[in-house]
Short mmCIF file of C-alpha atoms and ligand atoms in Angstrom, two decimals:
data_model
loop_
_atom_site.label_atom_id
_atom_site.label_comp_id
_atom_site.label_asym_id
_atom_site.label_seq_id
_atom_site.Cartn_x
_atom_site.Cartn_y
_atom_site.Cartn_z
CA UNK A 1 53.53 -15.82 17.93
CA UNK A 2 51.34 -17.96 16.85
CA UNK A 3 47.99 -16.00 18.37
CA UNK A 4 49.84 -13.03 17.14
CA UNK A 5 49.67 -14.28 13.74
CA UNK A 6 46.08 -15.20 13.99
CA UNK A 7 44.69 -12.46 15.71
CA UNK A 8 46.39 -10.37 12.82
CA UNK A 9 44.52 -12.65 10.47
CA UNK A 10 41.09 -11.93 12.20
CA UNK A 11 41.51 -8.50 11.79
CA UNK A 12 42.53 -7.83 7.98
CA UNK A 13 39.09 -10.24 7.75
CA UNK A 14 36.65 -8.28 9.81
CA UNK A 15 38.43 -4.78 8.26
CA UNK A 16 37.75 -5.83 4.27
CA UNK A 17 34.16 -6.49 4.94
CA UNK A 18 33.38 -3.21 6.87
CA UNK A 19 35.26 -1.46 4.53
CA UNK A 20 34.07 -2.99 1.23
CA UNK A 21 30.19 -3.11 1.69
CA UNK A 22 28.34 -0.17 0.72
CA UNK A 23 27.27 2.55 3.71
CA UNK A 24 23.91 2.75 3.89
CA UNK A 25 22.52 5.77 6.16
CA UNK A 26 18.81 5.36 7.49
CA UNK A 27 16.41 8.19 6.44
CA UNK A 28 15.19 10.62 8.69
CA UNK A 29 12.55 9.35 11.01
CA UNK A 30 10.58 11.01 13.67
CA UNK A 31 9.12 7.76 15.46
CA UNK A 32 10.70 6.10 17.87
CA UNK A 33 11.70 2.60 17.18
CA UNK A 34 8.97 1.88 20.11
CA UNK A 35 6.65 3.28 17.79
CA UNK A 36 7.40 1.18 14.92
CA UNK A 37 7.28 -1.98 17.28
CA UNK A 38 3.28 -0.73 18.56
CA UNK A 39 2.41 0.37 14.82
CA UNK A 40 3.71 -3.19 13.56
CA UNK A 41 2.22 -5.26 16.28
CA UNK A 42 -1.45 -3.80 15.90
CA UNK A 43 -0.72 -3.63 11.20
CA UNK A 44 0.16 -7.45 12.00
CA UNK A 45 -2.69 -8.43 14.66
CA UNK A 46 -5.09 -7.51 11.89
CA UNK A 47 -3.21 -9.15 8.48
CA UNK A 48 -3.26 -12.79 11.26
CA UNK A 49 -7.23 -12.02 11.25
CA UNK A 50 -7.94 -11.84 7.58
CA UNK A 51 -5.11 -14.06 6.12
CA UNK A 52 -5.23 -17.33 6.09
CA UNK A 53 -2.21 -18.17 8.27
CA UNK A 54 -0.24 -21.30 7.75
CA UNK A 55 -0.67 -23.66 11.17
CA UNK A 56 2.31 -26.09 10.93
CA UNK A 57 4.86 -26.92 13.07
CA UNK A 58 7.25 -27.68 10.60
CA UNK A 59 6.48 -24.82 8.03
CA UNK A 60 6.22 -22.34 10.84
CA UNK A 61 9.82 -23.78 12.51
CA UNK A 62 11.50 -23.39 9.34
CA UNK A 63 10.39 -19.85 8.31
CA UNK A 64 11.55 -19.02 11.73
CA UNK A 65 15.13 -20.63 11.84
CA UNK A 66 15.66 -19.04 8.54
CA UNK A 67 14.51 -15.60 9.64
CA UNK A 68 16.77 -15.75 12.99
CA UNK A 69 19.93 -16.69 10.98
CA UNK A 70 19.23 -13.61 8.94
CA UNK A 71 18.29 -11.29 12.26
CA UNK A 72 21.73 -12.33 13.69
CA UNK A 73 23.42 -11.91 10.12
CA UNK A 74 21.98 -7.80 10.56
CA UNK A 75 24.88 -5.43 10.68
CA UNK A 76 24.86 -4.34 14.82
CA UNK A 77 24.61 -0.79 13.97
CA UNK A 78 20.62 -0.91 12.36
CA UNK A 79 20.01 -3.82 15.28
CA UNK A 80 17.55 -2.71 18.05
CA UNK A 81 16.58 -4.40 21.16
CA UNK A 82 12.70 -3.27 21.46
CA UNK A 83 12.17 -5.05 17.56
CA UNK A 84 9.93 -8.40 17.97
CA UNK A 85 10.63 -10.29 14.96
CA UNK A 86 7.84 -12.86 14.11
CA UNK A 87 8.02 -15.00 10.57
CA UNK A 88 4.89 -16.09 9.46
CA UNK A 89 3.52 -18.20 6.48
CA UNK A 90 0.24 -17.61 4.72
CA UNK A 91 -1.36 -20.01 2.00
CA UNK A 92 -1.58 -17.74 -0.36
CA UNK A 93 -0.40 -18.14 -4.22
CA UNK A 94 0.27 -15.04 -5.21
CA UNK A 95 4.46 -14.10 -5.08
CA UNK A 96 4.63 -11.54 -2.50
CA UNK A 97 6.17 -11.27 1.53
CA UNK A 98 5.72 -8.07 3.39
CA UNK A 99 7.48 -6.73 6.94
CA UNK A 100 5.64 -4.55 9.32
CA UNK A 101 7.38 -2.15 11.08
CA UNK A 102 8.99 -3.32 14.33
CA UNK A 103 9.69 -6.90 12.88
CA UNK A 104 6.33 -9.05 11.81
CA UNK A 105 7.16 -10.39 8.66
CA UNK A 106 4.48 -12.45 6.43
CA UNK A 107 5.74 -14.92 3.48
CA UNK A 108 3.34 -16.62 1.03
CA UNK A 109 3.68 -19.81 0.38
CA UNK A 110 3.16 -18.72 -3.34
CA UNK A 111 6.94 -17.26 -2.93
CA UNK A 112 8.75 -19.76 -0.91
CA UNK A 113 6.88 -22.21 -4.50
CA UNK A 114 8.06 -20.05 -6.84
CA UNK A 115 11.63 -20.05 -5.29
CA UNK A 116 14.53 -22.22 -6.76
CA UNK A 117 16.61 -22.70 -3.53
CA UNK A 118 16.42 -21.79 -0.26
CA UNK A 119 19.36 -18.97 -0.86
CA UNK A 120 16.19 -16.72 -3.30
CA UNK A 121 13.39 -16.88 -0.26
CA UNK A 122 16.39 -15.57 2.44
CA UNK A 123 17.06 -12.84 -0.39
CA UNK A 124 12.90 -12.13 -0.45
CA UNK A 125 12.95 -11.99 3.49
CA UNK A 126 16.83 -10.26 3.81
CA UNK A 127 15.25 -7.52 1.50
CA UNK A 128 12.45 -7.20 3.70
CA UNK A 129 14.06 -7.64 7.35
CA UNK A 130 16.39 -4.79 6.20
CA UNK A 131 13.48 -2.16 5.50
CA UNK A 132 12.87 -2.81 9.05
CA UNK A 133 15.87 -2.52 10.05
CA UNK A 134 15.87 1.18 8.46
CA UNK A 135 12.42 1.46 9.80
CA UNK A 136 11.34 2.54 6.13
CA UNK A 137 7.70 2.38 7.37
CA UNK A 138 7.99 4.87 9.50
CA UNK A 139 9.96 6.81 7.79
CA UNK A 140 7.85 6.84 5.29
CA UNK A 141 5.35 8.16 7.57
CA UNK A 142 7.79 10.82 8.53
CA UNK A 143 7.38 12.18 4.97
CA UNK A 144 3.46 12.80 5.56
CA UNK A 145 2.54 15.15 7.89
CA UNK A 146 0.51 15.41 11.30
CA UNK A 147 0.45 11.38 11.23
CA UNK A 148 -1.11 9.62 14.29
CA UNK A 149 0.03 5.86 15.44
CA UNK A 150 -3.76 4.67 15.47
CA UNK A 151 -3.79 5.99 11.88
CA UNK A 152 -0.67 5.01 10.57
CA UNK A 153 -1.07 0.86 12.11
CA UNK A 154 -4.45 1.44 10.37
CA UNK A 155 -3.49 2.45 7.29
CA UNK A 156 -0.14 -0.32 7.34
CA UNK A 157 -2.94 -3.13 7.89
CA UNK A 158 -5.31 -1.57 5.53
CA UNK A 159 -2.70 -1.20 2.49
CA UNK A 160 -1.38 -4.75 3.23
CA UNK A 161 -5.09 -6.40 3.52
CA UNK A 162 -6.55 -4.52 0.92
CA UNK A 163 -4.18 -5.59 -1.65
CA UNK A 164 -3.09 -3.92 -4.38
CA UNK A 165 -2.66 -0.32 -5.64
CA UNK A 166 -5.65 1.64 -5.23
CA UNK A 167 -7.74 -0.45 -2.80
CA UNK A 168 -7.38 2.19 -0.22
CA UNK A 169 -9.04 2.03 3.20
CA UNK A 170 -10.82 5.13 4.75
CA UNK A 171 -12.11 4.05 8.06
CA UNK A 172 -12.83 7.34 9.31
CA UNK A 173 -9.25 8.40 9.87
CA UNK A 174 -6.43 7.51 7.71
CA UNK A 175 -8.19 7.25 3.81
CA UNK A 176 -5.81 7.16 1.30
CA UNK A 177 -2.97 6.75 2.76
CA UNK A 178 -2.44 3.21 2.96
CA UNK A 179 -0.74 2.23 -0.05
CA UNK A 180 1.22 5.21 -0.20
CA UNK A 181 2.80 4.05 3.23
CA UNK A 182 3.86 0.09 1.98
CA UNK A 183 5.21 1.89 -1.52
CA UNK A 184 8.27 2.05 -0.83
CA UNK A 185 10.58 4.85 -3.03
CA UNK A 186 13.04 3.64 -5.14
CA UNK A 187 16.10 5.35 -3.26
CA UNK A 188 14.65 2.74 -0.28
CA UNK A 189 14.38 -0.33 -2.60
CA UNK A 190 18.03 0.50 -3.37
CA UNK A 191 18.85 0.64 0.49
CA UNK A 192 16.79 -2.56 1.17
CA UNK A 193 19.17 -4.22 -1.21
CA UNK A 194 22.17 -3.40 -0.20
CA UNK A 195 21.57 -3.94 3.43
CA UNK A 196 19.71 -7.45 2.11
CA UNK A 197 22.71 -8.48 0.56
CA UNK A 198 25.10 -7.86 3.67
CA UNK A 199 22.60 -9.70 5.80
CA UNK A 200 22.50 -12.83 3.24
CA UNK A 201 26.32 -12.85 2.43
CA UNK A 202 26.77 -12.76 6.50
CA UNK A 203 24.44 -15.57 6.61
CA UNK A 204 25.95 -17.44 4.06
CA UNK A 205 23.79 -16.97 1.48
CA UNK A 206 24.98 -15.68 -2.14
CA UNK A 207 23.48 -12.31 -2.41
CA UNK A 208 23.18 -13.12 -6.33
CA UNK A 209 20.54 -15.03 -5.38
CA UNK A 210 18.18 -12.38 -4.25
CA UNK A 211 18.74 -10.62 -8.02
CA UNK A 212 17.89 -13.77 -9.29
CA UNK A 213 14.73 -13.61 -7.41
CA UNK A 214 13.79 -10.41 -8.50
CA UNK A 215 13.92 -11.79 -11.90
CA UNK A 216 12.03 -14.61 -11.16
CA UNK A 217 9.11 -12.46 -9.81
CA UNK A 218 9.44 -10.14 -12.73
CA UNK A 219 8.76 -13.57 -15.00
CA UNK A 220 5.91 -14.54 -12.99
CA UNK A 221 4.21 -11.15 -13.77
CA UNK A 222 2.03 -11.96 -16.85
CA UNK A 223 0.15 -9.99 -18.02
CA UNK A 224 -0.30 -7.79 -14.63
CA UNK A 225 3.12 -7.31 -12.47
CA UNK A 226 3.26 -9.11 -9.23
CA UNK A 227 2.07 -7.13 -5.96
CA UNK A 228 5.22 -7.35 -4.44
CA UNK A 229 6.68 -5.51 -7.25
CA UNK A 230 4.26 -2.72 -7.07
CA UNK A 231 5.20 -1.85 -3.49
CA UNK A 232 9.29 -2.84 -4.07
CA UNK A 233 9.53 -0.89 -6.97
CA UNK A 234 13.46 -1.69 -9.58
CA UNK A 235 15.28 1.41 -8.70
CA UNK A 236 16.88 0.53 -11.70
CA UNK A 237 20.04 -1.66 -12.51
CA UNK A 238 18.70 -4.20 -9.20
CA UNK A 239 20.99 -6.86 -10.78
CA UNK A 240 23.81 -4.77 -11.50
CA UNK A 241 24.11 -3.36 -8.28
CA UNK A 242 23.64 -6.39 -6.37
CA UNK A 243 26.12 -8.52 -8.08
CA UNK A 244 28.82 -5.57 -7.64
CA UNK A 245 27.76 -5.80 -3.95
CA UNK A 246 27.79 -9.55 -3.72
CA UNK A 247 31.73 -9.24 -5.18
CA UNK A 248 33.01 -7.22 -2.49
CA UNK A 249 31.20 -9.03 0.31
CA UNK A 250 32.67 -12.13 2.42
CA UNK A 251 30.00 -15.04 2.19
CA UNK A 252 29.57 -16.72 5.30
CA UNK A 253 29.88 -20.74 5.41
CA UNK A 254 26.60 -21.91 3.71
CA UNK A 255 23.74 -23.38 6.03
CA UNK A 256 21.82 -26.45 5.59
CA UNK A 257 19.22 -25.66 3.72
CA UNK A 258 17.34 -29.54 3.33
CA UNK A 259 14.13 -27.47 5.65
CA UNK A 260 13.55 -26.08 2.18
CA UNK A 261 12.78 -29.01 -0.01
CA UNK A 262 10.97 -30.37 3.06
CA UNK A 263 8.99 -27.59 3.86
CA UNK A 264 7.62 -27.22 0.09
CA UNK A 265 6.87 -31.53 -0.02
CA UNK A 266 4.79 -30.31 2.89
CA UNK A 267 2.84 -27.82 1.51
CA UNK A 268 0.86 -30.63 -0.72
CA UNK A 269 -0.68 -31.29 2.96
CA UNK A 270 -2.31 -27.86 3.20
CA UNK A 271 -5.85 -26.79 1.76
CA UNK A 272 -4.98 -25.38 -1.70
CA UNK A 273 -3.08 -22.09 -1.35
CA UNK A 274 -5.97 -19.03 -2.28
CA UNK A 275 -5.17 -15.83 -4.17
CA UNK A 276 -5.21 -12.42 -3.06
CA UNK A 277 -8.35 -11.81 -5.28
CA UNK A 278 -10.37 -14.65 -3.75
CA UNK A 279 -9.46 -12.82 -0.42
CA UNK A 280 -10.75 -9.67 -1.98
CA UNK A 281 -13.62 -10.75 -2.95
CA UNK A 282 -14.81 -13.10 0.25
CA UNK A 283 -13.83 -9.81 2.25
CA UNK A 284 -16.60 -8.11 -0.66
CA UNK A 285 -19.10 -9.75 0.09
CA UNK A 286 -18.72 -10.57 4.19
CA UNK A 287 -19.18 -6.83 4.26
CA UNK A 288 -15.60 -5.93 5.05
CA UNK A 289 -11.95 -7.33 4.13
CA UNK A 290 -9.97 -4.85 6.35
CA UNK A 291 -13.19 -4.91 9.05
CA UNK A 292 -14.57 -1.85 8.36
CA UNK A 293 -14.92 -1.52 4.82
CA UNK A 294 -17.99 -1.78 2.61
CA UNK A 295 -20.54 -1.37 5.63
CA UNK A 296 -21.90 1.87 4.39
CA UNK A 297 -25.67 1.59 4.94
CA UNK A 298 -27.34 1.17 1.39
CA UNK A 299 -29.85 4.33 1.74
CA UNK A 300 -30.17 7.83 2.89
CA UNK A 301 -33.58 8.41 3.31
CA UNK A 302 -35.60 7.09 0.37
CA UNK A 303 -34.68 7.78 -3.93
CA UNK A 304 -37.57 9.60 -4.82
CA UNK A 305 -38.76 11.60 -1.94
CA UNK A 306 -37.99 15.39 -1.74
CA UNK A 307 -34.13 16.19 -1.30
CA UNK A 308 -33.77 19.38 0.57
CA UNK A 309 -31.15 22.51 -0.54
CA UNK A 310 -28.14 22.46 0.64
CA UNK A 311 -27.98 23.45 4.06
CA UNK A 312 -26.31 27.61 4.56
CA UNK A 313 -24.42 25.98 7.41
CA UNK A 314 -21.10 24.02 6.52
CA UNK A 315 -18.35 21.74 8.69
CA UNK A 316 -15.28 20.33 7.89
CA UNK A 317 -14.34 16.70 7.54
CA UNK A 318 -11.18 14.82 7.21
CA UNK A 319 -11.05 12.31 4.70
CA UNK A 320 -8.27 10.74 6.84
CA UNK A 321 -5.00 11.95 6.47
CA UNK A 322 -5.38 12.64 3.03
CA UNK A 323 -7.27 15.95 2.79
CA UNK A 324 -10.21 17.94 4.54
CA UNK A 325 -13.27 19.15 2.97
CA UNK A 326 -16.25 21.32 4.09
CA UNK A 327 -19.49 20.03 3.17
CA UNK A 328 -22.75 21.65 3.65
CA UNK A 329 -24.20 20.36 7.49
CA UNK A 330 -27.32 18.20 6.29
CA UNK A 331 -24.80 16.11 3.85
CA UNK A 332 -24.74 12.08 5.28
CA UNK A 333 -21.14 10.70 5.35
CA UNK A 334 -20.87 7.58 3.16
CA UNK A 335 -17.25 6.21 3.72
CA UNK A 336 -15.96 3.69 1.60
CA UNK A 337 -12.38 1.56 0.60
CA UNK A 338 -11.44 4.26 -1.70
CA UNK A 339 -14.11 6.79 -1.41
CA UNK A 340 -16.11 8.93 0.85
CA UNK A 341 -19.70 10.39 -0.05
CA UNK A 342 -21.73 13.11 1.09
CA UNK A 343 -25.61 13.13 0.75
CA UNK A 344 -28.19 15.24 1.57
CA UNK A 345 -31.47 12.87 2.53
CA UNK A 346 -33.06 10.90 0.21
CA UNK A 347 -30.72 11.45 -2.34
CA UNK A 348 -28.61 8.04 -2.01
CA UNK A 349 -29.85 4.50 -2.27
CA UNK A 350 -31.16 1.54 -4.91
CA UNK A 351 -33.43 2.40 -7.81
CA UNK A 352 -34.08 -0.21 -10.16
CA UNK A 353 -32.00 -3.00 -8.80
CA UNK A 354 -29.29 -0.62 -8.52
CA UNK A 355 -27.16 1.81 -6.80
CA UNK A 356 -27.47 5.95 -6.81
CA UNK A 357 -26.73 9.25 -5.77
CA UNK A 358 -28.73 11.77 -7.11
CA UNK A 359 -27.71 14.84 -5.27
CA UNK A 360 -24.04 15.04 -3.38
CA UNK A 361 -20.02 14.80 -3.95
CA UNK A 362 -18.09 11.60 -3.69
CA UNK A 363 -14.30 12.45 -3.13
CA UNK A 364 -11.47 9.65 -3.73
CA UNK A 365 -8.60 7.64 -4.84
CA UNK A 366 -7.80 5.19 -7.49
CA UNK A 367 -4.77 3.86 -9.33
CA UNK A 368 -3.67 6.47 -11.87
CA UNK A 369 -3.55 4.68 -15.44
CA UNK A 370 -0.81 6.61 -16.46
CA UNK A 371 1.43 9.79 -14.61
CA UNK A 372 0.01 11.82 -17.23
CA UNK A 373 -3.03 13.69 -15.62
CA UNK A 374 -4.84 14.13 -19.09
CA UNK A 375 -4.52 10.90 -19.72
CA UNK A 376 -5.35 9.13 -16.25
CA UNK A 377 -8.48 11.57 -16.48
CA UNK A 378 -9.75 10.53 -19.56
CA UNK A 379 -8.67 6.82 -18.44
CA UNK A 380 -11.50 7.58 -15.27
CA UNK A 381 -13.87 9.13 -16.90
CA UNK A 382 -13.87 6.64 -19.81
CA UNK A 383 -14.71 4.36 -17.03
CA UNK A 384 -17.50 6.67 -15.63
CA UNK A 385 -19.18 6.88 -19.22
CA UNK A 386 -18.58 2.61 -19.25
CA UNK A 387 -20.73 2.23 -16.27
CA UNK A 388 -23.18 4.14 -16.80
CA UNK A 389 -25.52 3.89 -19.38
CA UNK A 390 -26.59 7.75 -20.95
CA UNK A 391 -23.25 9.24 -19.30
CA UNK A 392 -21.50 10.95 -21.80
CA UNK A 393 -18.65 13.83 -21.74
CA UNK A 394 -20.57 17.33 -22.20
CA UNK A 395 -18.34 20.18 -22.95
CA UNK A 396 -14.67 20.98 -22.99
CA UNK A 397 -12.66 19.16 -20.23
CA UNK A 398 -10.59 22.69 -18.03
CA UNK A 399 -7.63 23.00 -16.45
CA UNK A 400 -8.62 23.96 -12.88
CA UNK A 401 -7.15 24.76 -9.76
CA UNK A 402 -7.88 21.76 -6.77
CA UNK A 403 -6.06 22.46 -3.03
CA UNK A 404 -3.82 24.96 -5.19
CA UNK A 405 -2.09 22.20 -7.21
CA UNK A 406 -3.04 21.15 -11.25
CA UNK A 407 -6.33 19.67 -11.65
CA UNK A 408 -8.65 19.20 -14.62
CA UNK A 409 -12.34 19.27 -14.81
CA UNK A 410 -14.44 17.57 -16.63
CA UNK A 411 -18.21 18.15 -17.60
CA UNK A 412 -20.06 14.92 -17.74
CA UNK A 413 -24.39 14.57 -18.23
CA UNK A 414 -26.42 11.63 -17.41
CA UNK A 415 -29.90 11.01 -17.05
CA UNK A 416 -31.21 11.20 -13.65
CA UNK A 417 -33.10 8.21 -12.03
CA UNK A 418 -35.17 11.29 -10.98
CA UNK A 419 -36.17 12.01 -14.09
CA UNK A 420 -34.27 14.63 -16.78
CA UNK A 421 -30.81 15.48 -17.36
CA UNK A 422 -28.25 14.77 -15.02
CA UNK A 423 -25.09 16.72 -14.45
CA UNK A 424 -21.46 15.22 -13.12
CA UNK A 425 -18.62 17.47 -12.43
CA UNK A 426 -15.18 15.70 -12.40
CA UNK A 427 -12.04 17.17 -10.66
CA UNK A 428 -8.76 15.22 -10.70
CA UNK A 429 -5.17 15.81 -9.76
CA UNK A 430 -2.07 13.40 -9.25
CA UNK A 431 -1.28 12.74 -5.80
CA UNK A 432 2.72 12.41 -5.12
CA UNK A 433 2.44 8.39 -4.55
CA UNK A 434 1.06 8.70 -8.47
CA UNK A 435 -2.25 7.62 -7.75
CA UNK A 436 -5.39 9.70 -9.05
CA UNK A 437 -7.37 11.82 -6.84
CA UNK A 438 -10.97 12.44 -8.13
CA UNK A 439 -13.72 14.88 -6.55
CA UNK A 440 -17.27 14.54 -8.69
CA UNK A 441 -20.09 16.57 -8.29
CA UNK A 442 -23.89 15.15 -9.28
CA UNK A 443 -27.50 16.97 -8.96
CA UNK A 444 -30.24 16.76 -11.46
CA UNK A 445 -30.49 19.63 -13.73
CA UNK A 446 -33.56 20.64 -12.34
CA UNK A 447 -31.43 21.32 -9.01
CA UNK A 448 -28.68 22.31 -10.80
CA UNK A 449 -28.66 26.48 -9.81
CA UNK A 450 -29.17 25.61 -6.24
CA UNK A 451 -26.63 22.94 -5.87
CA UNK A 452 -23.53 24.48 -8.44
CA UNK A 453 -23.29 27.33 -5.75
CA UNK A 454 -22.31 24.43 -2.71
CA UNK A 455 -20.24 22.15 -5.52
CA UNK A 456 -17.93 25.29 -5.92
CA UNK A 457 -17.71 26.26 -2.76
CA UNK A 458 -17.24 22.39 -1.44
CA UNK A 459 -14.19 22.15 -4.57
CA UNK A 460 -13.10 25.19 -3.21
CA UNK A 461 -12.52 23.89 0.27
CA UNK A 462 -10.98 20.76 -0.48
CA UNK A 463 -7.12 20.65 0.82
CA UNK A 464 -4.69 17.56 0.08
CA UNK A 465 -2.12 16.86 2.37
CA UNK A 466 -0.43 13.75 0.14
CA UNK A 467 3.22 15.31 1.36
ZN1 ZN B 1 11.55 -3.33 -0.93
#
């Protein structure tokens, strides 16, 4: 009677929490979770090569018992046995922690700092371990079309190393698409929560705490909001929804959580914790954060000398994932973090101390001030007109057609280095991730009849593939 009794016990228990906490279904994903575990492995081989990784024992073995309580606390169903979860510190200030897919996780020390308790860092790293769990990465991916792996781990490490919005990587293959991937939508923030919470209650951790969190990143904004909360965006209501979840869940017996005051006394050991822009900037001037980046040669040919006419001949390049182009076939490729160029000879390279293109196209992406085109336009071009001297708007701004979707151009003239009146055609549309995709146009006005015929037909064959 007695087991009876208890069995019957055991059961009402396990039957109230399956039934209580919210169903959360994974979105549709055409990887395999082998995929996500290759994609994540190569994203997270890179971020250990430009972070500066925290190397002690002690740190590293209490990130690591904290993120195994919460990978056993992970409802069975999302589980999967080809994941390799790693949890790794970095001493870096700014609040943030990111997952790759397959399982690497990465918190900064600047978040486990800015933490209360031990209960709001297991809500940071619950949220995150349960977008892998719904392999949001990849899904994510899903969304985009005619995606590669190479690409895709590129693009992961290049949206996490680069930093924020708008430092985008090209590389050759997978421009512009890296910050789209780590954005997560706000129907997936929701889903990260709600799964987060489970995980923490299971792991005896009040889920309240991971709203409180949220509110303490929020704080720490400033002026600018924190990374983290550009690529975990509120869905809304984050501390509403939580604390309805947290009601209806069963919290597990609370851990001992002394590792945490330890492990902060022992950060005062470390070199000074560095900030993301520091990172940014070192990676500036090494000639390459994300390893590739910034190593476009500084010439093409020599400002000055003769620049032929475009050639009659024309191929198509891929700017990544992100769009295709045709360019006439004596244009140099100049790729970039957010850009890509193309020259004809002599038409790129210093005068006077400083950089210039006098002849060519530079195609790209930057954060969108606003998701307003007109205004995000004028936000760029105001820009454009800041930074260089004699650039002024020249003419009515259009409403055009770019790749068949909304675009504006705008009519900017310069003066050329070359001597005379330059002219600066500016496209721009709104990609679907909301940042601003820009296409300018630049030749001398001497050149101008000879080069407006290959601008229009180069706008012309642009195609973005941001869906
Ligand atoms: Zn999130």
């Amino acid at each position: 009677m007695r087991l009876h009794s208890r069995l019957a016990l055991v059961f009402t228990l396990v039957a109230t929490t399956v039934v209580a906490q919210t169903k959360v279904t994974p979105p549709k994903n055409k990887y395999t979770p082998e995929q996500d575990v290759k994609i994540g492995r190569e994203a997270a081989a890179e971020v250990r090569q430009q972070y500066p990784i925290i190397t002690d024992d002690q740190i590293e073995g209490y990130l690591e018992r904290l993120g195994d309580r919460l990978v056993s606390a992970a409802p069975a169903e999302f589980k999967r046995p080809q994941f390799e979860y790693s949890f790794t510190p970095v001493n870096l200030k700014d609040i943030n922690a990111f997952a790759l897919p397959g399982g690497p996780m990465f918190v900064n020390r600047g978040m486990i700092e800015a933490a209360t308790g031990e209960g709001e860092v297991a809500g940071v790293m619950a949220h995150e371990l349960a977008h892998v769990l719904l392999r949001h990465g990849t899904a994510n991916a899903t969304k985009a079309q005619g995606f590669q792996i190479g690409a895709l781990a590129g693009a992961i490490a290049g949206a996490v190393v680069g930093g924020g919005l708008g430092q985008v990587i090209s590389q050759g293959s997978q421009f512009g698409l890296g910050t789209w991937l780590m954005k997560y939508s706000r129907e997936y923030e929701k889903q990260a929560d709600l799964v987060g919470a489970q995980i923490m209650a299971r792991a005896g951790y009040d889920p309240r705490e991971l709203a409180r969190m949220f509110e303490t990143i929020q704080k720490q904004g400033g002026g600018s909001p924190p990374q983290w909360l550009s690529s975990h965006p509120n869905p809304g209501n984050r501390t509403q929804y939580i604390t309805q979840e947290a009601a209806q869940l069963q919290i597990g017996p609370r851990p001992d959580d002394s590792g945490f005051t330890r492990t902060r006394s022992r950060f005062a050991s470390l070199a000074p914790a560095r900030t993301m822009t520091d990172l940014e900037r070192n990676a500036g001037k090494n000639g390459g954060g994300n390893g590739e980046s910034n190593r476009a040669p500084v010439a093409v040919g020599r400002v000055g000398d003769p620049v032929p006419p475009p050639a009659r001949q024309y191929r198509t390049v891929q700017g990544g994932q992100l769009f295709q182009v045709s360019v006439p076939s004596n244009w140099t490729e100049l790729a970039s973090n957010t850009f890509v160029k193309y020259v004809p000879q002599n038409a790129y390279g210093q005068s006077g101390g400083q950089e210039v293109m006098t002849h060519g196209v530079e195609l790209g992406v930057t954060r969108a001030s606003s998701r307003d085109l007109r205004q995000a336009t004028d936000a760029l071009v105001e820009g454009f007109v800041r930074s260089n001297q004699d650039m002024r708007v020249a003419g009515e701004q259009r409403s055009v057609q770019l790749s068949g979707r909304t675009a504006i151009l705008t009519p900017l003239e310069g003066r050329s280095v070359l001597g005379g009146v330059e002219h600066v055609d500016v496209y721009t549309t709104l990609l679907a991730d909301g940042n601003l995709f820009y296409h300018l146009a630049v030749a001398p006005d001497r050149d101008i009849d000879e080069y407006s015929v290959a601008f229009n037909r180069v706008a012309r064959s642009i195609r973005i593939n941001d869906r």
